[in-house]
Amino acid sequence: MARVWRFGEDVNTDQIVPGRFAPYVTSEAELRKYPFIEARPEFASSVVPGDIIVAGRNFGCGSSREYAPQALKLVGIGAIIAPSFARIFFRNGLNLGIPLFEADLQWLPDGAEVELNPEQAVLRFEDRSVQLPHPPAWMQAVWSAGGIVPYFREHGRFPGEAAQ
Amino acid sequence: MPQTLSEQILSNAAGRHVRAGDIVTARIDLAMVHDSIAPSVIRILHEELGAEHVWNAGRIAVAIDHVAPAATTQTAESQNRLRAWVRKEGIQHFFDAGRGIAHQVLIEEGLAQPGMLVVGSDSHSTAYGAVGAFGTGMGATDIALALATGQTWLRVPETIRVQARGRLRAGVTAKDVALRIARDLRADGATYQTIEYHGFDRFSLGERTTLTTMAIEVGGKAGVVPPTGLALADRSVPNWLRVEPGATYSRTLEIDLDELTPQIAEPNHVDNVVDLRDVGRVNVDVVYLGTCTNGRHEDLAAAARILQGRRIAPGVRMMVVPASSEALQLAVADGTISTLLAAGATLGTPGCGACIGRHMGVLAPGDVALFTGNRNFRGRMGHPDAQIYLGSPEVAAATAIAGYIADPREVVAVEPRAESSTVIPLMSS
């Protein structure tokens, strides 16, 4: 079972990791302590690997800082589910191999215990089973490779071209 | 089929005719890396991708702008490692601390040009659309891949057409247009899309950059101004790049410049925009004039015209951080800096300054700031309990005099900004 962490709309990357806590001014080793350090100070110490973020639309807007999704990956976030994502965050998350699903699950309460099967894009909550939209095959290929770097090293090219 | 400017630029970069929705691998004309992301980019490039060198040192620009000059021994060491890497790779387009914000510098130096595909490690890389380039921001991994291969992969975006009519009135600026667009499109209104700005031929290069830096604030992948009008007269535009009647736009947003009044984004979202006259009385502690959105010479000069012969209100701290050394030199040469200092302002090193909340005027709990930048997120400029209001340089100057957020037209008789028939020549050209 995974715990749901609920967030609202327009969560920006300054909320995920403020610029003052960037590895450039702190350190790579400390990054796992900083996700939502000011927006939700209990998050980093309570989150466990596999937990899921469920948010409102436009998750990850603002800066291009990859250390925002990187910090969420370091604490083991299993997936992020929101009706929409800001473009750079979505791309960074995909590049890092974090499963991202575009769906509105804001009816889930904070702290809900759920089960997620990312491959089948199915989420179970109590006696409900929710089918999430399946990402395109090339996107799943990037996830299953573990991110864009292993994907690129394996295929020698970028996704998309062969998928058309 | 007629194409949008983005479709034209990405067709050229992909070497085939592309349309919105296509996923393409595209050749990069210019890649920008800045100091705070560079350590990750270099690590991914060499350690994860196993690349020995960058693909083409001549097509890479590196800037130290996010913490410039270094604020701590840690950032100082990191910057020295970056300088050593730049030397090792033979990168000539290196802009050290003090030269200014990458986006402004790459436009001043003529590195970003009409029709180019420019990728940058900073989200405000949409700036390059001011010269008719397709500029887009990316994370460290994408930039490392770009440096290794000279390519990137993109979904060709749909395009929103912003159509302006009329002329701005005195005291109303490009910043007010950008905030009006955020008010109408909202923070995610252009997600995965390009904004094309039409009806801005009279805008200076700086005013265009004010618009395009803020394309990201409505989710835009890029923001492109057609490279026409006097401000772009000295640039060479590829013959395949032109506005094509009949190109497909996902929507059109009309803006009546004649009717526009000063706009303010209230805390803590860029699309939380209201007419300044509806803001009520908001006393400020800090006025901050600068950034890639509003730190150019013309912005400083516009503020100086209002502050000429006046003093900023007691208790207000006014910080001026020029966007580039060129902006600073111009502002020194024509007395703008002298006027600002005489009014009681303080001057910082050209660069990003406190916009990312790391140094050079960060905010304390309870501080209220009028900021000419592009983001008013909670905690953006320092403490999360500070309040950030976004507005134009003219509003910043009026606010500094009044001590509360004020309409420049009510503080002094404001002249309209000069239109682009009086372009100030670039020092570097």
XYZ file of C-alpha atoms in Angstrom, chain B residues 42-284:
243
model
C 28.656 18.416 -16.793
C 28.251 15.357 -14.539
C 25.493 13.861 -16.707
C 27.389 14.674 -19.922
C 30.633 12.987 -18.919
C 29.653 10.408 -16.289
C 26.195 9.228 -17.343
C 26.352 9.760 -21.109
C 30.067 8.990 -21.334
C 30.685 11.871 -23.748
C 34.295 13.021 -23.865
C 33.549 16.456 -25.283
C 30.703 18.722 -26.272
C 29.430 18.339 -29.831
C 30.377 21.839 -30.981
C 32.005 24.364 -28.671
C 31.045 27.208 -31.007
C 27.353 26.579 -30.549
C 27.409 26.587 -26.762
C 27.119 29.629 -24.517
C 27.908 29.503 -20.809
C 26.934 32.235 -18.365
C 27.558 32.814 -14.689
C 24.469 34.803 -13.803
C 22.420 33.064 -11.103
C 24.854 33.745 -8.271
C 27.026 36.530 -9.655
C 29.420 37.287 -8.148
C 29.809 34.205 -5.942
C 28.080 34.565 -2.583
C 29.758 31.692 -0.703
C 32.983 29.710 -0.924
C 30.908 26.809 -2.239
C 29.525 28.771 -5.200
C 32.973 30.329 -5.753
C 34.539 26.850 -6.040
C 31.756 25.630 -8.273
C 32.248 28.612 -10.591
C 35.999 27.942 -10.813
C 35.268 24.346 -11.818
C 32.928 25.711 -14.502
C 35.605 28.146 -15.760
C 38.107 25.265 -15.992
C 35.594 23.149 -17.933
C 34.863 26.004 -20.316
C 38.613 26.344 -21.022
C 39.031 22.595 -21.472
C 36.151 22.428 -23.952
C 37.304 25.554 -25.793
C 33.984 27.355 -25.340
C 34.448 30.941 -26.546
C 30.979 32.232 -25.726
C 31.620 32.373 -22.002
C 30.082 35.185 -19.988
C 31.585 35.453 -16.540
C 30.011 36.987 -13.444
C 29.088 40.604 -14.092
C 28.439 40.326 -17.840
C 24.769 39.810 -17.085
C 21.798 37.509 -17.431
C 22.346 34.884 -20.129
C 19.152 35.700 -22.018
C 19.937 39.396 -22.313
C 23.600 38.761 -23.140
C 22.907 36.182 -25.873
C 20.572 38.661 -27.559
C 23.027 41.576 -27.163
C 25.917 39.510 -28.543
C 23.908 38.502 -31.587
C 24.217 34.808 -30.701
C 20.459 34.288 -30.709
C 19.166 35.083 -34.188
C 15.885 34.831 -36.121
C 14.929 31.277 -37.073
C 17.261 29.539 -34.633
C 16.374 26.703 -32.286
C 17.864 27.730 -28.941
C 17.686 25.538 -25.840
C 18.699 26.784 -22.422
C 19.037 25.384 -18.931
C 16.886 28.211 -17.547
C 13.121 28.295 -17.952
C 13.179 31.908 -19.161
C 14.950 30.742 -22.330
C 11.660 31.623 -24.019
C 13.355 35.072 -24.092
C 15.075 34.288 -27.409
C 11.734 34.548 -29.177
C 12.257 38.319 -28.982
C 14.518 38.007 -32.052
C 12.264 35.487 -33.776
C 14.064 32.379 -32.513
C 12.394 29.334 -30.980
C 13.812 29.453 -27.448
C 12.858 26.910 -24.834
C 13.964 25.963 -21.331
C 14.977 22.451 -20.340
C 16.326 20.530 -17.367
C 19.902 19.396 -16.802
C 19.490 15.992 -18.476
C 18.040 17.431 -21.687
C 20.756 20.067 -21.831
C 23.455 17.414 -21.280
C 21.969 15.376 -24.146
C 21.913 18.527 -26.282
C 25.587 19.204 -25.533
C 26.503 15.602 -26.326
C 24.567 15.257 -29.583
C 23.700 18.737 -30.894
C 20.111 17.544 -30.997
C 16.988 17.418 -28.921
C 13.555 15.888 -29.300
C 10.387 17.909 -29.139
C 6.706 17.759 -29.694
C 5.936 20.477 -32.229
C 3.671 22.822 -30.283
C 0.351 24.296 -31.246
C 0.354 28.090 -31.249
C -1.730 30.706 -29.498
C -1.910 33.985 -31.383
C -1.837 37.146 -29.304
C -3.115 39.971 -31.473
C -2.509 43.515 -30.255
C -4.199 46.603 -31.625
C -3.498 50.259 -30.983
C -0.679 51.883 -29.024
C 0.288 51.876 -25.384
C -0.522 55.046 -23.509
C 2.069 56.883 -21.412
C 2.859 54.999 -18.215
C 1.665 51.685 -19.660
C 4.346 49.258 -20.802
C 5.227 45.894 -22.314
C 5.199 44.505 -18.756
C 1.554 45.432 -18.431
C 0.904 43.586 -21.708
C 2.709 40.497 -20.368
C 0.732 40.614 -17.116
C -2.509 41.143 -19.047
C -1.699 38.019 -21.085
C -1.100 36.061 -17.844
C -4.395 37.379 -16.482
C -6.281 36.205 -19.575
C -4.492 32.923 -20.372
C -3.828 31.919 -16.732
C -0.740 30.098 -15.470
C -1.341 27.003 -17.609
C -3.148 28.579 -20.551
C -0.294 27.994 -22.993
C 1.043 24.684 -21.651
C 2.829 22.730 -24.422
C 2.122 25.640 -26.799
C 3.932 28.564 -28.366
C 2.674 32.112 -28.087
C 3.076 34.216 -31.232
C 2.864 37.934 -30.557
C 1.330 39.942 -33.405
C 0.851 43.695 -33.633
C 4.093 44.519 -31.791
C 6.162 45.818 -34.726
C 6.614 49.120 -32.891
C 8.060 47.399 -29.821
C 11.762 47.706 -29.115
C 13.898 44.581 -28.754
C 13.763 45.070 -24.992
C 9.988 45.334 -24.922
C 9.752 42.170 -27.007
C 12.036 40.434 -24.513
C 9.740 41.504 -21.667
C 6.917 39.670 -23.475
C 8.855 36.534 -24.385
C 10.537 36.003 -21.000
C 7.043 35.777 -19.556
C 5.735 33.193 -22.053
C 6.842 30.487 -19.602
C 4.680 32.050 -16.882
C 1.595 30.912 -18.781
C 3.149 27.522 -19.470
C 4.486 28.368 -22.938
C 7.108 26.157 -24.536
C 8.213 29.197 -26.519
C 7.104 32.769 -27.180
C 7.944 34.149 -30.597
C 7.629 37.696 -31.911
C 7.696 37.830 -35.720
C 11.107 39.330 -36.650
C 9.699 42.400 -38.367
C 9.658 46.082 -37.478
C 12.470 48.545 -36.909
C 13.890 46.834 -33.842
C 14.842 43.817 -35.950
C 15.928 45.775 -39.033
C 19.612 45.007 -38.447
C 19.090 41.245 -38.117
C 19.201 38.869 -41.009
C 16.000 36.845 -41.232
C 16.048 33.514 -43.117
C 13.910 33.683 -46.260
C 11.800 30.737 -45.072
C 10.732 32.524 -41.869
C 7.664 34.703 -42.282
C 4.149 34.999 -40.942
C 1.980 32.907 -43.272
C -1.671 33.884 -43.591
C -3.856 30.864 -42.910
C -1.516 29.214 -40.374
C -3.465 27.314 -37.729
C -3.768 28.826 -34.270
C -5.376 27.040 -31.317
C -6.867 30.331 -30.185
C -6.468 34.080 -30.603
C -6.237 36.479 -27.694
C -6.962 40.099 -28.584
C -5.359 42.900 -26.609
C -6.371 46.512 -26.972
C -3.225 48.486 -26.170
C -5.114 51.806 -26.173
C -7.306 50.649 -23.309
C -4.644 48.870 -21.243
C -3.818 50.330 -17.825
C -1.009 49.429 -15.388
C -1.330 45.825 -14.177
C -0.141 44.218 -10.949
C 0.315 40.510 -10.156
C -0.554 40.056 -6.497
C 1.031 37.297 -4.358
C 1.637 34.347 -4.890
C 0.832 33.562 -8.508
C 1.849 35.306 -11.713
C -1.700 35.056 -13.084
C -3.189 36.689 -9.989
C -3.353 39.937 -11.942
C -5.539 42.984 -11.302
C -5.668 46.570 -12.545
C -3.323 48.629 -10.397
C -6.209 50.962 -9.520
C -7.940 48.014 -7.796
C -4.974 47.055 -5.628
C -5.831 49.351 -2.725
C -3.143 50.738 -0.483
C -0.218 48.320 -0.213
C 2.784 49.739 1.636
C 6.092 48.321 0.465
